[in-house]
Coordinates of C-alpha atoms and ligand atoms in Angstrom, one line a residue:
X1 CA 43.3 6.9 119.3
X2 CA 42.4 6.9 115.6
X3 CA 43.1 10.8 115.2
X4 CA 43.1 12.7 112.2
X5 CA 41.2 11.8 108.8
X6 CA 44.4 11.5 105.9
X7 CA 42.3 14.6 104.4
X8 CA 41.5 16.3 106.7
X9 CA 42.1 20.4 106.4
X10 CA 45.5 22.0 108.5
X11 CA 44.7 25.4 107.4
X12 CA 45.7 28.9 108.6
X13 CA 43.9 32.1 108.9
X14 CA 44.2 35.6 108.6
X15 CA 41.4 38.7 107.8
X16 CA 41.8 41.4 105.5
X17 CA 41.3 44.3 107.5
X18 CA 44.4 42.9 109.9
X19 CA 46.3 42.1 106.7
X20 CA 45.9 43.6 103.6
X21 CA 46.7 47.4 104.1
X22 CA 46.7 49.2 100.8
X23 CA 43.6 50.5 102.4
X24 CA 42.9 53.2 99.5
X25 CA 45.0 51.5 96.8
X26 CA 42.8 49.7 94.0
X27 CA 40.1 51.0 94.0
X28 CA 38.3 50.4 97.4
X29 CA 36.6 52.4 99.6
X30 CA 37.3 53.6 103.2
X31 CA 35.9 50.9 105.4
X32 CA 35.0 50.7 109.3
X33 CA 37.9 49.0 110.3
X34 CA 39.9 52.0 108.8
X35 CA 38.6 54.2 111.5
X36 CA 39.7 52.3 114.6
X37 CA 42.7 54.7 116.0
X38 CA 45.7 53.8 118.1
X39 CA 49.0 55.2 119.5
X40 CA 52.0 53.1 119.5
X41 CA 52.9 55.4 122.6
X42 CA 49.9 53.6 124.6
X43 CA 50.8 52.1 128.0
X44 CA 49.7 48.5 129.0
X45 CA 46.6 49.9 130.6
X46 CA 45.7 52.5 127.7
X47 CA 46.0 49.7 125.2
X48 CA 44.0 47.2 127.1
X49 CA 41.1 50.1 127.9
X50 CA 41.2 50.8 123.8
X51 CA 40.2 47.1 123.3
X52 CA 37.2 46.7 121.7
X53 CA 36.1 50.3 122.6
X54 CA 33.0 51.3 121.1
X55 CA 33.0 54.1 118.6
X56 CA 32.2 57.6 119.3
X57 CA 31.0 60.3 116.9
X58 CA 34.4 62.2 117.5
X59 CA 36.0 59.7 116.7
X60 CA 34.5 58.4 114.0
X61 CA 34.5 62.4 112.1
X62 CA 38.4 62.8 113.0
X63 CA 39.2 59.5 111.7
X64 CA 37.4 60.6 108.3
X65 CA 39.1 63.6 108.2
X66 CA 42.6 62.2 108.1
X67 CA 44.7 59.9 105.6
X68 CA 47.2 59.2 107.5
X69 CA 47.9 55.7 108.4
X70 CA 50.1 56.6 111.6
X71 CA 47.8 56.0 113.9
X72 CA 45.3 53.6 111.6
X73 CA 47.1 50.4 111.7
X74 CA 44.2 48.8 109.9
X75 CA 44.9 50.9 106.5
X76 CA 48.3 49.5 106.3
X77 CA 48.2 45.8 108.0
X78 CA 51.3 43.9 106.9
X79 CA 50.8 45.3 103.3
X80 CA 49.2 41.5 102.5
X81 CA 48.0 42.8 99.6
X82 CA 51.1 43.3 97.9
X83 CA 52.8 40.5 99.4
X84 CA 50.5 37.4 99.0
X85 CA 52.3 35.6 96.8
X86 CA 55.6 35.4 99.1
X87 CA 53.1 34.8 102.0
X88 CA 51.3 31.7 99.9
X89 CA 54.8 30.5 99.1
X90 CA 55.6 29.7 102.7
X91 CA 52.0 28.4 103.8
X92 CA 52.7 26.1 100.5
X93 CA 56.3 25.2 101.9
X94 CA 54.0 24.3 105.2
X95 CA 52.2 22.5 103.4
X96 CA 48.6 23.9 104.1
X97 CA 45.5 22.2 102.6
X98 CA 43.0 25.5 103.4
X99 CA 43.7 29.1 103.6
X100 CA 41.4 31.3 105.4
X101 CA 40.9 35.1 104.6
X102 CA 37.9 37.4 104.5
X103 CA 36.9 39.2 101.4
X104 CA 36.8 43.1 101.7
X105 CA 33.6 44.6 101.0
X106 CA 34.9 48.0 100.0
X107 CA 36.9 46.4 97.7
X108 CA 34.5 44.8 95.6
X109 CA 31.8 47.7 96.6
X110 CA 33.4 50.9 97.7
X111 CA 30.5 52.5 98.7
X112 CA 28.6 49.3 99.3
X113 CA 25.2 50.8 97.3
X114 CA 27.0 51.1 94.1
X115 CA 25.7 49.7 90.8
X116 CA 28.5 47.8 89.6
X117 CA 31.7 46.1 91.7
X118 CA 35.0 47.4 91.2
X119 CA 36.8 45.4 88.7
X120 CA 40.4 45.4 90.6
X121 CA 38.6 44.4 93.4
X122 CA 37.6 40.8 91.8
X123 CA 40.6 40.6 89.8
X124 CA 42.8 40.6 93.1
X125 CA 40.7 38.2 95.1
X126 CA 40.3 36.1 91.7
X127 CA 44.1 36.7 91.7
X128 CA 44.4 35.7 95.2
X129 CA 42.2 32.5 95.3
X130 CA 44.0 31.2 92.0
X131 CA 47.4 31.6 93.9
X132 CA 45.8 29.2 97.0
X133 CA 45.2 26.6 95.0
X134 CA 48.5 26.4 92.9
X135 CA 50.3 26.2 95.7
X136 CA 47.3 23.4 96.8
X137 CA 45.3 24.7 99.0
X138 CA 41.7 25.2 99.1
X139 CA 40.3 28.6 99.9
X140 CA 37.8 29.5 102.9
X141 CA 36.8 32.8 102.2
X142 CA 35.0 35.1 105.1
X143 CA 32.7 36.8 103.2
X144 CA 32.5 39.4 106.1
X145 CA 35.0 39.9 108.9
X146 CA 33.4 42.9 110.3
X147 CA 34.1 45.5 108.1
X148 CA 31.9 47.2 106.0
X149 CA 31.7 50.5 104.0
X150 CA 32.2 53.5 105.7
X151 CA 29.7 54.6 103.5
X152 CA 26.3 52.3 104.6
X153 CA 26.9 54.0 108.4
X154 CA 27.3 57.3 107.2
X155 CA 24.4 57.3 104.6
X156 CA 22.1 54.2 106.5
X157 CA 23.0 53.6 109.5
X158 CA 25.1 50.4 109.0
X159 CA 23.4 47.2 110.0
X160 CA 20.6 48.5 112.1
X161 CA 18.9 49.3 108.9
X162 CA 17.3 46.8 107.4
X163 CA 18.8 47.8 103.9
X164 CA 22.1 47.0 104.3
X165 CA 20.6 43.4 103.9
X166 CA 19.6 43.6 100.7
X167 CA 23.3 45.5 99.7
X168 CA 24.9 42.7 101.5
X169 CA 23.0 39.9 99.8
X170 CA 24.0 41.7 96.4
X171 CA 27.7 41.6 97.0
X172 CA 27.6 37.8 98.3
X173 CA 25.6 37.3 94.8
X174 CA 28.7 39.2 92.8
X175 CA 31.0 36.9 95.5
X176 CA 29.5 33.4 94.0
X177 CA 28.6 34.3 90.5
X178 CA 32.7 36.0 90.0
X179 CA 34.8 34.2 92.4
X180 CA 32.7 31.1 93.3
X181 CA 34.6 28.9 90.9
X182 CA 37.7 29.4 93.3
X183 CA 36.2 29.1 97.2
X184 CA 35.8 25.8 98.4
X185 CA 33.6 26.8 101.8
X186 CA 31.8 29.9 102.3
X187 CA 31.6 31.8 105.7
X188 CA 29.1 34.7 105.3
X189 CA 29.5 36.1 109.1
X190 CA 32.9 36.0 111.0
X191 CA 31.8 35.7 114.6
X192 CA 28.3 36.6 114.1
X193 CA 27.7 36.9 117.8
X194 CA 30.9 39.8 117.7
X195 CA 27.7 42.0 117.7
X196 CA 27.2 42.4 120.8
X197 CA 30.4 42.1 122.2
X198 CA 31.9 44.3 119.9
X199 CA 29.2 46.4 118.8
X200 CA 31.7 48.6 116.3
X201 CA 33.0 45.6 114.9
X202 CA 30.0 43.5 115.0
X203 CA 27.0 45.9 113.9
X204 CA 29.2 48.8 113.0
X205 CA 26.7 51.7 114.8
X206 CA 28.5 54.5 116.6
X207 CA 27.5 54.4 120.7
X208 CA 26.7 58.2 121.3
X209 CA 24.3 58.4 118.5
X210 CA 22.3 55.6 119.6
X211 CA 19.6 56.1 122.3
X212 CA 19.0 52.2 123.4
X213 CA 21.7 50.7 122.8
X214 CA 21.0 47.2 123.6
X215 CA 17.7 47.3 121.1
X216 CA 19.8 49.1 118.3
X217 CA 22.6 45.8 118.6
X218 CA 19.8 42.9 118.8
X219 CA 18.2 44.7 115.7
X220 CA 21.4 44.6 113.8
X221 CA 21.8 41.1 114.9
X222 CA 18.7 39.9 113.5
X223 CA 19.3 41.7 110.5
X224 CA 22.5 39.8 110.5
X225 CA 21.0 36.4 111.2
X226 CA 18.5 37.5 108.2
X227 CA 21.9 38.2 105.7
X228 CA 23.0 34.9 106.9
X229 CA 20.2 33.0 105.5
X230 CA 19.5 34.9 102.9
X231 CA 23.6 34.3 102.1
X232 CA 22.9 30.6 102.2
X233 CA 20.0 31.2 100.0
X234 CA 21.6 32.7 97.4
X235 CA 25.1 30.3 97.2
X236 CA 22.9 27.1 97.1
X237 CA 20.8 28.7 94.0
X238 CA 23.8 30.2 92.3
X239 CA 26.1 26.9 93.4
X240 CA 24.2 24.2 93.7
X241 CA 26.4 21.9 96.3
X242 CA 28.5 25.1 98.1
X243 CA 29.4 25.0 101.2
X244 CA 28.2 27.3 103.4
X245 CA 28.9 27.8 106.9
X246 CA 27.6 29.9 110.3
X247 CA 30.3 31.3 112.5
X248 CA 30.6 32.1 116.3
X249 CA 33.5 33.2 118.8
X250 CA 32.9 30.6 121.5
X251 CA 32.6 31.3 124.9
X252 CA 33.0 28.3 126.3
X253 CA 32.4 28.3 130.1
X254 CA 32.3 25.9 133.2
X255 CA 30.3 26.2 136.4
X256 CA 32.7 28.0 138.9
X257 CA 31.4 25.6 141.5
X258 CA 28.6 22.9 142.0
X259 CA 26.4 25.4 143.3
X260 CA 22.7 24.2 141.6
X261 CA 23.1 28.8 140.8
X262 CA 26.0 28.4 139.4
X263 CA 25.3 25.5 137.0
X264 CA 22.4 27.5 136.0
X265 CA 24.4 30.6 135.5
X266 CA 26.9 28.5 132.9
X267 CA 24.0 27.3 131.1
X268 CA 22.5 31.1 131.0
X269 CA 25.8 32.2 129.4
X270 CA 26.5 29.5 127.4
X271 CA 22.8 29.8 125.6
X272 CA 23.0 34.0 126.0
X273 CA 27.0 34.0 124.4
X274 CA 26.9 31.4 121.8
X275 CA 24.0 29.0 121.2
X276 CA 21.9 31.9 120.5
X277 CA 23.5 32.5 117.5
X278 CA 24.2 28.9 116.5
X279 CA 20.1 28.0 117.1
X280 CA 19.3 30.1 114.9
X281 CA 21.6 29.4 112.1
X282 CA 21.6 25.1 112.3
X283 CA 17.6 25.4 113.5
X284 CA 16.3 27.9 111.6
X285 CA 14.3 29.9 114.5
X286 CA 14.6 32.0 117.5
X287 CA 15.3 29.3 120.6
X288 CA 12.8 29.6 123.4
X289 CA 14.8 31.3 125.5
X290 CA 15.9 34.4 123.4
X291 CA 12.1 35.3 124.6
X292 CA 13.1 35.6 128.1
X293 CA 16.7 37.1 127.3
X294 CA 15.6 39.6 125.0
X295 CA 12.5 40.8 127.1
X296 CA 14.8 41.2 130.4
X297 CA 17.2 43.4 128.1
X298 CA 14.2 45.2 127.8
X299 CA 14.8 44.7 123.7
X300 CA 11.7 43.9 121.1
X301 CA 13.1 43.4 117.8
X302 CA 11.3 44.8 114.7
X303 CA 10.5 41.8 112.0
X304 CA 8.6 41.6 109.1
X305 CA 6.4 39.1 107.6
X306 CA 8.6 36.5 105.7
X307 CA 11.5 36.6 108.4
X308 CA 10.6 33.0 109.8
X309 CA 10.0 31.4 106.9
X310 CA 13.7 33.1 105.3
X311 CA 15.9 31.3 108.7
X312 CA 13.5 28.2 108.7
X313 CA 14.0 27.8 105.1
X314 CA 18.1 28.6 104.9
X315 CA 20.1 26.8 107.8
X316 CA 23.8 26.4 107.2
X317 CA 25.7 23.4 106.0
X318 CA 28.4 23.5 108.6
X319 CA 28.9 24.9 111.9
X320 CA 32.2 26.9 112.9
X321 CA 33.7 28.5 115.8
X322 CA 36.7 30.4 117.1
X323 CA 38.2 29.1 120.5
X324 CA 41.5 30.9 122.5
X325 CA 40.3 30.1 125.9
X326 CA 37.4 29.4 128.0
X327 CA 35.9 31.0 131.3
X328 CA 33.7 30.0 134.1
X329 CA 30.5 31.0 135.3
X330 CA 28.9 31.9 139.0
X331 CA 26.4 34.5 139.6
X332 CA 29.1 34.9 142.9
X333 CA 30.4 38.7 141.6
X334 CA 33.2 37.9 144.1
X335 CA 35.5 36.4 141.6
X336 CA 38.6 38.0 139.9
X337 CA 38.7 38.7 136.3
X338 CA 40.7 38.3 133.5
X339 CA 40.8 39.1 130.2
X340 CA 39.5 37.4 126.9
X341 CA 38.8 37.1 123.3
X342 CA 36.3 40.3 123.5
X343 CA 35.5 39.9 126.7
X344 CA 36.3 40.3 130.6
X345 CA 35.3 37.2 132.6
X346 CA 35.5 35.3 135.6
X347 CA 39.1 33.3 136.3
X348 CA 39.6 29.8 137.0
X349 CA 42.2 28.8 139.4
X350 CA 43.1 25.4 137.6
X351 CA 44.3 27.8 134.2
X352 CA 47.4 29.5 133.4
X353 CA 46.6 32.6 131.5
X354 CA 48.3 34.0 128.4
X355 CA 50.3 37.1 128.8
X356 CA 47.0 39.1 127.7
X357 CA 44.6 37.6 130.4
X358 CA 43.4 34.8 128.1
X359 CA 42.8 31.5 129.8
X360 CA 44.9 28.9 128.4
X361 CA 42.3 25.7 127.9
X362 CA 43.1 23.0 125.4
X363 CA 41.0 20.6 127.0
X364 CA 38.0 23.3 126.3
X365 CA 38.6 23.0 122.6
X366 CA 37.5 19.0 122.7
X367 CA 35.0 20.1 125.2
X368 CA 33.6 22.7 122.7
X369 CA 33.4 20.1 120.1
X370 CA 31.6 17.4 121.8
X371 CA 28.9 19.8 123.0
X372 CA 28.8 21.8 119.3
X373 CA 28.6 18.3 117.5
X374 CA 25.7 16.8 120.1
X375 CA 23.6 19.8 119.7
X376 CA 23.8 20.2 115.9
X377 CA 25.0 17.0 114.2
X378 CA 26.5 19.3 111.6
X379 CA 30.3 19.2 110.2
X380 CA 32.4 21.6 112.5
X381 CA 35.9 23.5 111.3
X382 CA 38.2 25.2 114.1
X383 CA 37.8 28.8 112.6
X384 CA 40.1 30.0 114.9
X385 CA 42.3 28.7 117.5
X386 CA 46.0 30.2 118.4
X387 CA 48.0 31.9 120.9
X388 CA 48.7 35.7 120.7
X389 CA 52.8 36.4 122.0
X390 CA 55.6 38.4 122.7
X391 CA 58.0 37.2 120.1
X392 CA 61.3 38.0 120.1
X393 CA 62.8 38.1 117.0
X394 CA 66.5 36.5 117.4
X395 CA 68.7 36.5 114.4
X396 CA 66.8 35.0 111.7
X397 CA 64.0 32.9 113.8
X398 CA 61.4 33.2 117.0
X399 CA 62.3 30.2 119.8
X400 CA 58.4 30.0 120.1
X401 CA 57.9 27.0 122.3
X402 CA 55.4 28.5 124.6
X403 CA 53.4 28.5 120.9
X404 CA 54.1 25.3 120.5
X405 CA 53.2 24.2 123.5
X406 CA 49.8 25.6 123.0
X407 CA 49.2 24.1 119.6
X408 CA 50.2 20.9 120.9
X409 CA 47.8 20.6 123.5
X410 CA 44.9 21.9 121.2
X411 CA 46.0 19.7 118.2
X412 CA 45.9 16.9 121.1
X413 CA 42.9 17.8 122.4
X414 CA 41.3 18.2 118.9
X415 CA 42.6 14.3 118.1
X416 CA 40.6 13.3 120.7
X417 CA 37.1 14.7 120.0
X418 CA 37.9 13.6 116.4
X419 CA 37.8 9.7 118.5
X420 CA 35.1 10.9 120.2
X421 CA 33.4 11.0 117.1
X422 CA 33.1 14.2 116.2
X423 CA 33.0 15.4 112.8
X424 CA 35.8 18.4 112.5
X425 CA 36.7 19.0 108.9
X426 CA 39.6 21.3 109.5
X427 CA 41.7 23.6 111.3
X428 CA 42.8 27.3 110.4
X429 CA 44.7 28.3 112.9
X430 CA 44.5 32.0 113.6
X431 CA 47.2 34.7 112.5
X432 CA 49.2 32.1 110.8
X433 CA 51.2 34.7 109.3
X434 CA 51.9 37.9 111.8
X435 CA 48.9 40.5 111.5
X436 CA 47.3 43.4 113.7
X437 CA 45.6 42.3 116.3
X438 CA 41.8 43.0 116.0
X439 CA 41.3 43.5 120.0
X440 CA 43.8 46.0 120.9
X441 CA 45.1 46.9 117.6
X442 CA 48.5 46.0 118.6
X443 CA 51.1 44.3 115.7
X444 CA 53.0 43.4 118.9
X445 CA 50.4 40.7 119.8
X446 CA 51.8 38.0 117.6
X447 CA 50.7 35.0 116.5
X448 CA 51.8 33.5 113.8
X449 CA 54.1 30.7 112.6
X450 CA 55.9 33.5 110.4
X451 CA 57.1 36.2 112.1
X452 CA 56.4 39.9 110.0
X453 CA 59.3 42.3 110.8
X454 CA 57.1 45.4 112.1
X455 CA 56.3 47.1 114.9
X456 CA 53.2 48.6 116.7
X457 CA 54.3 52.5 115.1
X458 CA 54.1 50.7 111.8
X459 CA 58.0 50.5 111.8
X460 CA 60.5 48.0 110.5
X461 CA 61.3 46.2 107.1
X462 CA 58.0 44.2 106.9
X463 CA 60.7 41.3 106.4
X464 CA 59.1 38.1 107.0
X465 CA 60.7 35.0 109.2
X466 CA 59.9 31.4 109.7
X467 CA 59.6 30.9 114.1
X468 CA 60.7 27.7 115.2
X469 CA 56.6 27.2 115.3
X470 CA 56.7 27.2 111.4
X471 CA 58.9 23.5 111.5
X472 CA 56.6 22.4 114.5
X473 CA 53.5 22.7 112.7
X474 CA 54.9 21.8 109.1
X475 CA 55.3 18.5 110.5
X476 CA 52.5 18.6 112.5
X477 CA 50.7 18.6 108.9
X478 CA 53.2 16.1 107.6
X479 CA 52.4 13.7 109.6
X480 CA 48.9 13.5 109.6
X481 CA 49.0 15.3 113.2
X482 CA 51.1 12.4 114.7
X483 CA 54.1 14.1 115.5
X484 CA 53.3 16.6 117.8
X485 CA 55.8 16.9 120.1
Ligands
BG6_501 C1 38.8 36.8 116.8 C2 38.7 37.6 115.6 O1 37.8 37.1 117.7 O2 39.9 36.9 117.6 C3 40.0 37.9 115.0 O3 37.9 36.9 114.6 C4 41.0 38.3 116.1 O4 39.9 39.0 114.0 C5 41.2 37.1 117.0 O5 42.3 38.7 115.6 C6 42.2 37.3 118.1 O6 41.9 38.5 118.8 P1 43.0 39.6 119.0 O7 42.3 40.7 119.7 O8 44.1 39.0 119.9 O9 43.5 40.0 117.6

């Protein structure tokens, strides 16, 4: 097995909105993640029901009205934001080559229509990005993980109206022309297809206010798709040679059985869940199916002249995905279900399961791979790829070795679609450094190599603490991915 390329990119990933805190500190505004609430006092079944609830108007006013960060782990994270440059230290000391984190919109536009950006804003993400590469790494940098604003849903409507495109495209044109000199790959879109699984996160429109539903996400999406290109658009005129990439969460499922229904189930939910998405992005138009799919969702999107010719005319330079677990498909409703990265699905016997539901697939990340690099020929990064734990914190370390375990088998399994002949350019594992968890909000669902002393309340000394997963993957790196075990 020839393995990994000498440079090819170990890199780790967090978000800002499940890292930086300091959520009204420096001049930013109040953004949508800010208003997701939780209790601490939540049982197993409370916290699980809470993940990836849609918002409600009640929810959204109260949430407005308050400043306390209590209940709105969001607003203080694990205080990133003050604590980056102890954080870099140790992914330097791991010896990362790429760092993954998404740029907050309210920082750099509080309101998200205003005339100017907010000067701290750039200085800290100019800060931040100058700090990755002394310590040598090169900087992914999310342009959007989900939130946005609080101000373009209260005064537009978030992304169902078709100006939030043109507010968008100005801050990604503030991104490249102030910070552009410091991002090495550009991801406009974390998990673009979030949308409609996550319809808060994803399109940021509250549920009781909307009257079809359904339409209301698929217009945001193509609104989305539109931002997307038009975000290529501008990085390849403003930096001629960026690279800029298109982003799903994949789904990545199996026939349950050899059923001819169930085959044709998979490939319903594997074009429905993710290629939709990706078609559009690497080919630059609708596939043929999103007729059919759209039409029995009963949902006619709104376009206007120009829209073809904008996706045609901006497809992405590489493709990326995020991968914790795969699912299988039957249209045989007599299956159990089990939980997943943002959503429910149908369990196969052959996996063991994580301790939140997720299906525990390394083989499904070279699987993922193959069938992303077939379809596309473009250059493919693992966005996102970890395991989210119960970690006890003993003394001065974690004994993670279920973690390990899991990395293992994906780094493995990742070796071999790189012999397959695929062309991965990197890695960033997810939560490399402890954050909240954007699915149930939790701080307990951990999955980092560095462990972040604080609790689901918000309490403890925000201490942070190499696991035994920290040496395991700083060798991993090392060695070129050789010594994995
Ligand atoms: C991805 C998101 O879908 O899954 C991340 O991009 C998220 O923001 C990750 O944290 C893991 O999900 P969770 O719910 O366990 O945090």
């Amino acid at each position: 097995m020839s393995g990994f390329y000498k440079d090819f990119l170990w890199g780790g990933a967090i978000a800002a909105s499940q890292a930086d805190g300091a959520w009204n500190e420096g001049g930013k505004g109040i953004d949508t993640q800010d208003l997701r609430y939780f209790d601490a006092g939540w049982d197993w079944e409370k916290r699980q029901e809470n993940r990836n609830i849609n918002m409600t108007r009640e929810r959204f006013l109260a949430a407005l009205q308050t400043g306390e960060t209590e209940h709105y782990p969001f607003r203080r994270g694990i205080d990133f934001y003050h604590h980056y440059k102890e954080d870099l230290a140790l992914m330097e000391e791991l010896g990362l080559k790429l760092f993954r984190t998404s740029i907050n919109w309210a920082r750099i536009y509080p309101n998200g229509d205003d005339e100017t950006p907010n000067e701290e804003g750039i200085q800290f993400y100019t800060d931040l990005f100058t700090e990755c590469h002394k310590r040598g790494m090169k900087v992914f940098a999310t342009i959007l993980h989900y939130n946005i604003p609080v101000n373009l849903v209260t005064k537009y409507g978030g992304w169902k109206n078709r100006k939030t495109i043109d507010f968008y495209v100005k801050y990604c044109k503030t991104l490249y022309e102030r910070l552009g000199a410091l991002v090495d790959y550009w991801l406009p879109f974390n998990e673009i297809n979030c949308s409609r699984f996550n319809p808060w996160n994803g399109c940021c429109i509250i549920k009781d206010q909307e009257e079809h539903y359904e339409q209301t996400i698929f217009q945001c999406t193509h609104h989305q798709l539109l931002a997307n290109a038009l975000a290529v658009k501008a990085a390849h005129e403003i930096l001629p040679g960026s690279m800029v990439g298109g982003m799903i969460a994949r789904f990545t499922s199996y026939p349950a059985t050899c059923r001819p229904e169930d085959v044709m189930q998979t490939i319903l939910d594997e074009n429905y869940k993710n290629y939709f998405y990706t078609d559009v992005m690497a080919r630059g138009r609708y596939p043929a199916y999103a007729k059919r799919m759209l039409r029995e969702m009963g949902v006619s999107i709104e376009t206007e002249p120009g829209d073809e010719e904008i996706l045609r005319d901006n497809t992405v330079d590489f493709l990326s995905f995020s991968y914790y677990m795969s699912m299988i498909s039957s249209n045989d409703p007599n299956y159990e279900i089990t939980s997943g990265n943002l959503l429910s699905g149908k369990k196969n016997p052959y996996l063991e399961t994580s301790a939140w539901g997720w299906q525990i697939d390394p083989l499904g990340i070279r699987i993922s791979l193959n069938e992303m690099y077939d379809r596309y020929q473009l250059p493919l990064f693992i966005a996102e790829n970890g395991l989210g734990a119960v970690d006890i914190l003993e003394g001065e370390s974690v004994h993670d070795s279920y973690r390990i375990a899991y990395l293992r088998e994906h780094v493995k399994q990742m070796a071999e679609a790189l012999d397959d002949g695929v062309e991965l350019l990197g890695y960033t594992m997810w939560g490399i450094i402890d954050i909240v968890s954007c699915g149930t909000i939790e701080m307990s669902k951990r999955y980092g190599v560095v462990y972040v002393d604080r609790g689901d309340a918000g309490e403890g000394t925000n201490r942070r603490y190499k696991k035994d997963s920290f040496e395991w993957y700083k060798r991993c790196i090392a060695t070129g991915g050789l010594v994995i075990d």
